[in-house]
Coordinates of C-alpha atoms in Angstrom, one line a residue:
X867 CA -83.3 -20.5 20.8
X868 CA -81.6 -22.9 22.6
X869 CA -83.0 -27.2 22.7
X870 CA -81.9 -30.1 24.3
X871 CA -82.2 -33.7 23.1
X872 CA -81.6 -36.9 24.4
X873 CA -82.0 -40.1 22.5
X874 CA -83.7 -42.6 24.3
X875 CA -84.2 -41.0 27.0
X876 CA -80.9 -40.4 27.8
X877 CA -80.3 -37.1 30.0
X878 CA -76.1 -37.4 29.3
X879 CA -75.6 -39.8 32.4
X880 CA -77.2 -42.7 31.1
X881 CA -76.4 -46.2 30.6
X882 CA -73.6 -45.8 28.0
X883 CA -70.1 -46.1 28.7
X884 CA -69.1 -43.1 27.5
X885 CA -71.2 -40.1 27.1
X886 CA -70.2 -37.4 23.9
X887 CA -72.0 -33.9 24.4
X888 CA -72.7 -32.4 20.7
X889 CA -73.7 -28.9 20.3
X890 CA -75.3 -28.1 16.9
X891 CA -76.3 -24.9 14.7
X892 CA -80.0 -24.5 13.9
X893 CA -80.7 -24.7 10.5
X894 CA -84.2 -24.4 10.4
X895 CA -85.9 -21.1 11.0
X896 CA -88.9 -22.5 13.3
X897 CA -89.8 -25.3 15.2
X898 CA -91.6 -27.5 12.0
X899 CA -88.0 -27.6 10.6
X900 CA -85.5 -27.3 13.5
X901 CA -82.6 -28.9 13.5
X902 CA -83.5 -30.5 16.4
X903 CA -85.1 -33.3 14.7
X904 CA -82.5 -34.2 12.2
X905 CA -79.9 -34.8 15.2
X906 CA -83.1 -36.9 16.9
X907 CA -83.2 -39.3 14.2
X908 CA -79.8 -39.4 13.3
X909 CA -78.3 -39.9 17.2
X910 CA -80.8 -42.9 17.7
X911 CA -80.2 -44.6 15.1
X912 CA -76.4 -44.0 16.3
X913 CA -76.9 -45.5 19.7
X914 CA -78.9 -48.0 18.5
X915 CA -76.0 -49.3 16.5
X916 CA -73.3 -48.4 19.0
X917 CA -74.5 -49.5 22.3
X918 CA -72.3 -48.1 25.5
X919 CA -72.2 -44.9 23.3
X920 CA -74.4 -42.3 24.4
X921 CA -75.0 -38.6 22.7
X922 CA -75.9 -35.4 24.4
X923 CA -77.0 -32.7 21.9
X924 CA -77.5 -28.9 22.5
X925 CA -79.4 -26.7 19.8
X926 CA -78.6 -23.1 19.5
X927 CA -79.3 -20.2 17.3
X928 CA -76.4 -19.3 14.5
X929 CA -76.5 -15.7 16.4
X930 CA -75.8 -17.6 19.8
X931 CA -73.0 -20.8 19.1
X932 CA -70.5 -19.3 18.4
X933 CA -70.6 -17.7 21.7
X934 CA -71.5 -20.6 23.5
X935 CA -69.0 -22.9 22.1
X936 CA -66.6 -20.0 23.2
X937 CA -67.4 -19.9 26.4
X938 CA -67.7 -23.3 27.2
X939 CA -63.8 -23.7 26.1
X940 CA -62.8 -20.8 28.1
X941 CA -64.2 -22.2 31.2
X942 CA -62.8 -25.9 30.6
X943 CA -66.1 -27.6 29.8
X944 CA -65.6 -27.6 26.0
X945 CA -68.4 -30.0 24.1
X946 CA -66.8 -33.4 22.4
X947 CA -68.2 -32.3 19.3
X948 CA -68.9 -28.9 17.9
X949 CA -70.9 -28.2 14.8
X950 CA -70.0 -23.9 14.0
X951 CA -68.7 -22.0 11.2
X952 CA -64.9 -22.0 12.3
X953 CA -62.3 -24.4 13.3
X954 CA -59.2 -22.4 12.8
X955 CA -58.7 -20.8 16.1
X956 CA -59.4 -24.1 18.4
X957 CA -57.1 -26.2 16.1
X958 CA -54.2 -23.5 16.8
X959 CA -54.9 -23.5 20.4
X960 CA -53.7 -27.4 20.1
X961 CA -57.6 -28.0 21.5
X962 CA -59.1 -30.6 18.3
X963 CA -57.9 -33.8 17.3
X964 CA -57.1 -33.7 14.0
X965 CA -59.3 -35.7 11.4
X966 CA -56.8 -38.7 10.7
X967 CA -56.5 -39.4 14.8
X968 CA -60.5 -40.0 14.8
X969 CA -62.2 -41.0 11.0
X970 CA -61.5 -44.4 9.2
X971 CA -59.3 -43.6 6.0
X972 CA -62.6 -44.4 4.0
X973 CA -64.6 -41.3 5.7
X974 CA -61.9 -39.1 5.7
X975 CA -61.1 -39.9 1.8
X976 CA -64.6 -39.2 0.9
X977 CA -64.5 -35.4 1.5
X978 CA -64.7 -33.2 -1.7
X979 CA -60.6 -32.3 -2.0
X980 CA -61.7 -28.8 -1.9
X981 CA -63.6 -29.1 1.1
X982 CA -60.8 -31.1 2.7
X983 CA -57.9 -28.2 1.6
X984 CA -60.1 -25.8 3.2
X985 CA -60.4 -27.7 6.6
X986 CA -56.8 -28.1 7.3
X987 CA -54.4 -25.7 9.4
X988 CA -50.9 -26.1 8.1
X989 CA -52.0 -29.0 5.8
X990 CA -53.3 -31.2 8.3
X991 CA -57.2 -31.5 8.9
X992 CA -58.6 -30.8 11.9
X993 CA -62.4 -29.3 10.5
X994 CA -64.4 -31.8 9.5
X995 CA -66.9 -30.2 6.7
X996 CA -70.3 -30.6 7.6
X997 CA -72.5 -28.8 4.7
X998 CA -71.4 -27.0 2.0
X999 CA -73.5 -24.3 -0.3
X1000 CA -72.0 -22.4 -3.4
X1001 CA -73.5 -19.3 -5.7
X1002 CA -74.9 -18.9 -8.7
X1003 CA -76.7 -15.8 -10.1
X1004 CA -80.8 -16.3 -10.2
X1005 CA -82.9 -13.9 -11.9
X1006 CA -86.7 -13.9 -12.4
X1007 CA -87.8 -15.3 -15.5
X1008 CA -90.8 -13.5 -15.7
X1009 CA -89.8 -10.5 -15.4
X1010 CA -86.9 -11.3 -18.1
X1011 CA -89.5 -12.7 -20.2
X1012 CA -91.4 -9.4 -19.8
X1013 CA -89.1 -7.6 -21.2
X1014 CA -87.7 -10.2 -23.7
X1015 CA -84.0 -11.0 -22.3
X1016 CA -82.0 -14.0 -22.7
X1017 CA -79.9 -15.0 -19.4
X1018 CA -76.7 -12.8 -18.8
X1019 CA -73.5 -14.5 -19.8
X1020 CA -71.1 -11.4 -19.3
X1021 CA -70.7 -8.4 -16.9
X1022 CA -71.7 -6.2 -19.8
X1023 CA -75.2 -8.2 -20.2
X1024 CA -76.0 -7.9 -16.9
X1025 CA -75.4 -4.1 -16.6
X1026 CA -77.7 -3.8 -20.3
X1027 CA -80.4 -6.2 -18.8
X1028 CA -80.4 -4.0 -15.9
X1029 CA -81.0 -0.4 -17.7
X1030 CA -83.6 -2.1 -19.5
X1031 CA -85.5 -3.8 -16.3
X1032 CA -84.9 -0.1 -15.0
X1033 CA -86.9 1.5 -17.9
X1034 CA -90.0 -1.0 -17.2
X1035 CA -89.9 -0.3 -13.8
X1036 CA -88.6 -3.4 -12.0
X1037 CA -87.6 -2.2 -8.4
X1038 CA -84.5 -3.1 -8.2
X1039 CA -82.9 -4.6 -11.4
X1040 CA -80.0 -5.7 -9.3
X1041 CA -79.7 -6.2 -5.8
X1042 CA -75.8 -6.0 -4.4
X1043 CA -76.4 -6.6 -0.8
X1044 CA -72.7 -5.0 0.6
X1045 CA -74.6 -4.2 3.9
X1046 CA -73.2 -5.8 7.3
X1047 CA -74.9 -9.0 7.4
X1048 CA -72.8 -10.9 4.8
X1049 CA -70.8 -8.6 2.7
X1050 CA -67.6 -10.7 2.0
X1051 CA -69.6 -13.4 0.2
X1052 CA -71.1 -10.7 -2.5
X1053 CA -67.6 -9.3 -2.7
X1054 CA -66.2 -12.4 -3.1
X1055 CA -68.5 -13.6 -5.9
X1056 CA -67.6 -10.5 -7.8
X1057 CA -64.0 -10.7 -7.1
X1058 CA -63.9 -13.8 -8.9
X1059 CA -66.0 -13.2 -11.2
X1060 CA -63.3 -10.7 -12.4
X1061 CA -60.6 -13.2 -12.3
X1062 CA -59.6 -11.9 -9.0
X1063 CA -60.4 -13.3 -5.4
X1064 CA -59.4 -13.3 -2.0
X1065 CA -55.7 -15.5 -1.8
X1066 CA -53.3 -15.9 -4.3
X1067 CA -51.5 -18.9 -5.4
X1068 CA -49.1 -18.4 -2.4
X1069 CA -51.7 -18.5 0.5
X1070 CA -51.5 -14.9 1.2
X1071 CA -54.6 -12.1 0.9
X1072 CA -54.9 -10.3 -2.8
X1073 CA -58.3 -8.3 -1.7
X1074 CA -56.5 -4.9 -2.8
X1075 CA -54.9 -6.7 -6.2
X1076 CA -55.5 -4.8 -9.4
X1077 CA -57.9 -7.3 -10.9
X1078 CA -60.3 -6.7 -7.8
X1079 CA -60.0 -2.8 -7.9
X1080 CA -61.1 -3.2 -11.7
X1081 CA -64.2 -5.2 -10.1
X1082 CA -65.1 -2.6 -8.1
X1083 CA -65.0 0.4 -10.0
X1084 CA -66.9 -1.6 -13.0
X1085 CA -69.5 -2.2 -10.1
X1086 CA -69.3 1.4 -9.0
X1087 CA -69.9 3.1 -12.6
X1088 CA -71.6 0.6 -14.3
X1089 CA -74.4 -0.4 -12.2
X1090 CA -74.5 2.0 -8.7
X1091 CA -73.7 5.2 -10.5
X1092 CA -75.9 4.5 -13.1
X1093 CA -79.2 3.7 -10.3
X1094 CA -79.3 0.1 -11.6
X1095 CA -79.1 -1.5 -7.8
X1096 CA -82.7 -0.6 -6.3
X1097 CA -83.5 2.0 -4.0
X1098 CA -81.3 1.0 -1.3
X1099 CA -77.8 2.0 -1.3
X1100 CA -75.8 -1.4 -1.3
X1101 CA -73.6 -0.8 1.5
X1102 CA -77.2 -0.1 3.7
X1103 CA -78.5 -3.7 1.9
X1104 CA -78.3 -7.2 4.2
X1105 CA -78.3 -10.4 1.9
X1106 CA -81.6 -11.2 3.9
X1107 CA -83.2 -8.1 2.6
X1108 CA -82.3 -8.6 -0.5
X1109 CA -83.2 -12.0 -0.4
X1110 CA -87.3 -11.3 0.5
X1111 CA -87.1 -8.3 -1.9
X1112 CA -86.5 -10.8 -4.8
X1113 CA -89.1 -13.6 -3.5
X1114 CA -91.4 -10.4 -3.6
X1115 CA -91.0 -10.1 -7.0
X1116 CA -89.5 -7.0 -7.2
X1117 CA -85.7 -8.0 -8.2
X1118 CA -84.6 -9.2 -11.3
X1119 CA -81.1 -10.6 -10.7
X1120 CA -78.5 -11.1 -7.9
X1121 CA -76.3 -13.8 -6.6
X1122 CA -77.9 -16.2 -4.3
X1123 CA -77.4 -19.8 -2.8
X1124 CA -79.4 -22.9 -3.1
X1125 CA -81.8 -22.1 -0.1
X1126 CA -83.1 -18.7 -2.0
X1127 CA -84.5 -21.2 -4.8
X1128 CA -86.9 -23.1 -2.8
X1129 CA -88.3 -20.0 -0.8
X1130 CA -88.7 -18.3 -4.4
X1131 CA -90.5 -21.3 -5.9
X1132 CA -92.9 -21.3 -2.5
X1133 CA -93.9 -17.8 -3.3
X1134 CA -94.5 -18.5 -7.1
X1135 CA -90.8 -16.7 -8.6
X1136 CA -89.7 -18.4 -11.6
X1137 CA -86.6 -18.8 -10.9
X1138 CA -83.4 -19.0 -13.4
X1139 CA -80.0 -19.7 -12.8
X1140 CA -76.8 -19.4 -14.5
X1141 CA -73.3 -19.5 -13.6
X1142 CA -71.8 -16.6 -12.3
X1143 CA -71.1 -14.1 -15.2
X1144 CA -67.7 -12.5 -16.0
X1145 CA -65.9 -10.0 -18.1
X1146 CA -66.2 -12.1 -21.4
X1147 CA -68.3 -14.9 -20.2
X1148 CA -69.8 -17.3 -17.9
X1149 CA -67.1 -17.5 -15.4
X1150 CA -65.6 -21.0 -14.3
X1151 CA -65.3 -20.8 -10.5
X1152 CA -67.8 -19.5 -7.8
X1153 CA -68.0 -19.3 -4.5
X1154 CA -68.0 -22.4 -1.8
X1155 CA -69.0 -21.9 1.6
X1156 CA -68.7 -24.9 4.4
X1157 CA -69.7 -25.1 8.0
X1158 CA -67.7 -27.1 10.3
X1159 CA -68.0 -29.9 12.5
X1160 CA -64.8 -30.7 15.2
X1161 CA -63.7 -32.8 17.8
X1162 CA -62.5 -31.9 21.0
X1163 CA -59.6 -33.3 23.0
X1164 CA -60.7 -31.9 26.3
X1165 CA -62.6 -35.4 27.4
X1166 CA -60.3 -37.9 25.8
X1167 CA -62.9 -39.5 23.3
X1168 CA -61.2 -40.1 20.2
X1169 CA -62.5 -43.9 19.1
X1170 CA -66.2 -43.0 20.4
X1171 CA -65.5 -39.6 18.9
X1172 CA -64.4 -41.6 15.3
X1173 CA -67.5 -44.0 15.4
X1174 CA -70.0 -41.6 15.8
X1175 CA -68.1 -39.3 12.8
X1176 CA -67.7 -42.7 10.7
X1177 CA -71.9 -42.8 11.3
X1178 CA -72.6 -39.0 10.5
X1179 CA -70.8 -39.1 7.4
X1180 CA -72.5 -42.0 5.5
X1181 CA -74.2 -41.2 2.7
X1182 CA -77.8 -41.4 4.0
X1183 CA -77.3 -38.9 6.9
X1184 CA -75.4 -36.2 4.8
X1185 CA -77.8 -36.4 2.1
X1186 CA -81.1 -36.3 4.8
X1187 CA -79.3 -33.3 5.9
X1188 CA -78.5 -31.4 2.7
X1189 CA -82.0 -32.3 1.3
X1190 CA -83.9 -31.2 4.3
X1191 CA -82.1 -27.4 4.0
X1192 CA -81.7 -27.0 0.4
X1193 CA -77.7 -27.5 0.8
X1194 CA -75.2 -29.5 -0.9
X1195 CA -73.0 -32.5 0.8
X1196 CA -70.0 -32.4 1.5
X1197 CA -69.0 -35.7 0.4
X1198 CA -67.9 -37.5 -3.2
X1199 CA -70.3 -40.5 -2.5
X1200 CA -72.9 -38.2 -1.4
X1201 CA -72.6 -35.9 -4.2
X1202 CA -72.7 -38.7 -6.7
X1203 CA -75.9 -39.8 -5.7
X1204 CA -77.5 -36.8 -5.4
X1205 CA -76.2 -36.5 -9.4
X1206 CA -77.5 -39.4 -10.0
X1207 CA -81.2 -38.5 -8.8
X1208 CA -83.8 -36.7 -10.4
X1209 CA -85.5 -35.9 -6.8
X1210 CA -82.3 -33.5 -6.4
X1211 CA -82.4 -32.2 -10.1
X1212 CA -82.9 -28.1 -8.9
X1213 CA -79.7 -28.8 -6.7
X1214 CA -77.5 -29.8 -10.1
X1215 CA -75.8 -26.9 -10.9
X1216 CA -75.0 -26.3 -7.3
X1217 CA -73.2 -29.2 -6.8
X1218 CA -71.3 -29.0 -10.0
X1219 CA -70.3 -25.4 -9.4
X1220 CA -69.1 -26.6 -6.0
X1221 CA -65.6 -28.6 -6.8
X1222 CA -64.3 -25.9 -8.6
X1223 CA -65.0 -23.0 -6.3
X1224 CA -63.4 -21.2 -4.1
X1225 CA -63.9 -21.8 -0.5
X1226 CA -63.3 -18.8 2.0
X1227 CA -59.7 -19.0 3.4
X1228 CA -61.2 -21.1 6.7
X1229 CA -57.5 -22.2 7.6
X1230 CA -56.2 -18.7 8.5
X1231 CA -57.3 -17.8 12.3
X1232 CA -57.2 -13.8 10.6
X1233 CA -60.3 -14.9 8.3
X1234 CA -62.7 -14.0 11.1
X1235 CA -61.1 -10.5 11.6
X1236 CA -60.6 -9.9 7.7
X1237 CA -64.5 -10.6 7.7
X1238 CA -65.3 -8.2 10.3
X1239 CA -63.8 -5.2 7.9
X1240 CA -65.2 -6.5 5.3
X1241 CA -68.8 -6.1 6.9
X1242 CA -67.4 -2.5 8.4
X1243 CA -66.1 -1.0 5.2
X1244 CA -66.8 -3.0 1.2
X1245 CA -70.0 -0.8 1.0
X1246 CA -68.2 2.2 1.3
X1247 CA -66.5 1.0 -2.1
X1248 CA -69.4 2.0 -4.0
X1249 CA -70.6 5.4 -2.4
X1250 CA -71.0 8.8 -4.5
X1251 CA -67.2 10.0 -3.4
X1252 CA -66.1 6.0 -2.5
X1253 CA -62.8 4.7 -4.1
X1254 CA -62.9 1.1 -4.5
X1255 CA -59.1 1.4 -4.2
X1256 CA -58.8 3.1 -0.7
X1257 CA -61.8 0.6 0.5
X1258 CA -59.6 -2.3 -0.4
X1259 CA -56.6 -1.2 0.6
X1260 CA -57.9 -0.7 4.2
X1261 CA -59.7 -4.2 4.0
X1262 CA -56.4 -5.6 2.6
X1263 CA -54.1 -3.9 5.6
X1264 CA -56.7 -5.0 8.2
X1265 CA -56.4 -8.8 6.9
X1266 CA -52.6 -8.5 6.7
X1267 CA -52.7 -7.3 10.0
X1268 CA -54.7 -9.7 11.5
X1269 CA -52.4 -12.7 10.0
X1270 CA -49.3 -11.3 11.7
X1271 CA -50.9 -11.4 15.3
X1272 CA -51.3 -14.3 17.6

């Protein structure tokens, strides 16, 4: 799906001084909650406020922007403003400003720290975080309840809770989506969970360190071999799939993001949620996800491009926009607020999970292609004859191999 917009009538030649062409991800999945009318709003009250300014804005599909962002570059009619999953590549090219050349100090100070670390190439910013979603682990209270079970706090509770959903014939007990739609997220959140993770303290890629091998053969024996993960083999599973399966009712736990809650809720799940658990206990970090928003050099519009940011990033628009999707903001003045407000109570222990997690290594241009493998091989970690030790390995060479070429 692709929509225009124009505020005001205004087609991208109209009587501004300076027209900046936007092209946004669609958030919504149907026309009674596109996208398209957040950016509406939101650009006329802009123009309104900044006359001579006028915004263009595209909507496309998340299975189409990336690929039209792309090719618009590559034929030299790159957008001012791109809102996508990935900055590192154009800010390597030389092709962004970066963040301090466009946003008064006050917006750019107001970025959660982590979110700001994780925007920046070679410790300066050039992607400008745009919304940000982290992980806990949900399961369904009634079925829990059914079967008289307390929340899981440890690895080991989880794997006991399962057997025993198992026996009363839950479905699935627990669904571990390693299938190719999102597989480096689940891995991810068990990585951690084991006190492992993706980068070490040095910047460089751990996937294939010892403390993530452990993960994986726990996961292996303790709830694949034993036939605790559903009737789908997990490297066959999409997070989407598993996703419906447990707003059916049919799954008792798994690791899902603030979105999952309110679909749940709409189809009458109970839902509970708890911090990700570990090897001794609820464990302290999660994982933070972020989408991107960027300005392009290509036109010359830094101050317009800086006034319209400055304007996007008060509190009222990121909060309309987290609170219309079920996401978190990206901002400390933001995230106070939404603290502070009983409206946003369900998203509380999403935002305070979010400063200490760990955000996907966005700054390295070899995140995309350590992704790709990632989607190609982590289910094969937990097949009948898999070794979660070969499986990481490759994942780990393919990453290191991608960082060393240009």
């Amino acid at each position: 799906m692709t929509a225009t917009l124009s505020a005001c009538g205004n087609t991208g030649n109209g009587s501004g001084d300076v027209t900046l062409r936007l092209v946004a991800a669609d958030y919504g999945n149907g026309p009674a909650n596109s996208s398209e009318k957040y950016w509406d709003r939101l650009v006329k009250g802009f123009e309104a406020s900044h006359p001579g300014i006028d915004v263009d804005v595209s909507i496309y599909s998340w299975k189409d922007i990336d690929r039209e962002v792309a090719a618009m570059v590559k034929k030299g009619q790159a957008p001012d403003i791109a809102q996508i999953d990935a900055y590192a590549d154009y800010a390597e090219a030389g092709k962004l400003y970066r963040a301090d050349e466009m946003l008064s100090i006050r917006t750019q100070a107001n970025f959660l720290p982590s979110l700001a670390e994780a925007g920046s190439l070679d410790r300066t910013q050039y992607g400008l975080p745009f919304v940000a979603s982290t992980r806990l682990l949900f399961y369904n209270k009634k079925l829990f309840a059914q079967a008289g079970l307390d929340a899981p706090k440890t690895w080991d509770d989880i794997r006991d809770d399962a057997a025993l959903l198992k026996q009363r014939g839950v479905t699935c007990p627990f669904a571990l989506p390693l299938g190719p739609e999102e597989p480096q997220a689940e891995a991810t959140m068990w990585m951690l969970s084991g006190g492992g993770g993706l980068i070490d303290d040095s910047g460089s890629y751990e996937i294939d360190s010892a403390e993530n091998v452990r993960t994986f053969d726990w996961l292996k024996t303790n709830l694949v071999d034993k036939g605790l993960v559903g009737p789908v083999a997990p490297g066959r599973l999409d997070r989407q799939k598993a996703f419906d399966a447990f707003t059916d009712g049919k799954v008792g736990m798994l690791n899902g993001h603030p979105t999952l809650m309110q679909e749940a809720e709409r189809k009458g799940v109970s839902v509970g949620m708890v911090p990700l658990p570990g090897t001794d206990g609820p464990s302290e970090g999660s994982l933070g996800v972020a989408d991107w928003i960027m300005g392009f050099k290509q036109n010359g519009h830094r101050v317009p491009l800086g006034k319209f940011f400055d304007y996007l990033f008060t509190d009222k628009n990121v909060i309309d926009f987290a609170d219309e999707y079920d996401l978190l903001p990206v901002t400390d003045s933001a995230s106070a607020a939404m603290e502070s407000d009983a409206r946003f109570k369900p998203l509380w222990k999403f935002l305070a999970a979010l400063p200490n997690s760990q955000i996907y290594p966005y700054g390295k241009t070899s995140w995309a292609r350590s992704s790709e493998s990632f989607k190609r091989n982590i289910g094969k970690a937990v097949e009948p004859n898999g070794s979660p030790e070969d499986v990481l390995g490759k994942i780990a060479r393919d990453s290191a191999a991608a960082e060393h070429t240009k």
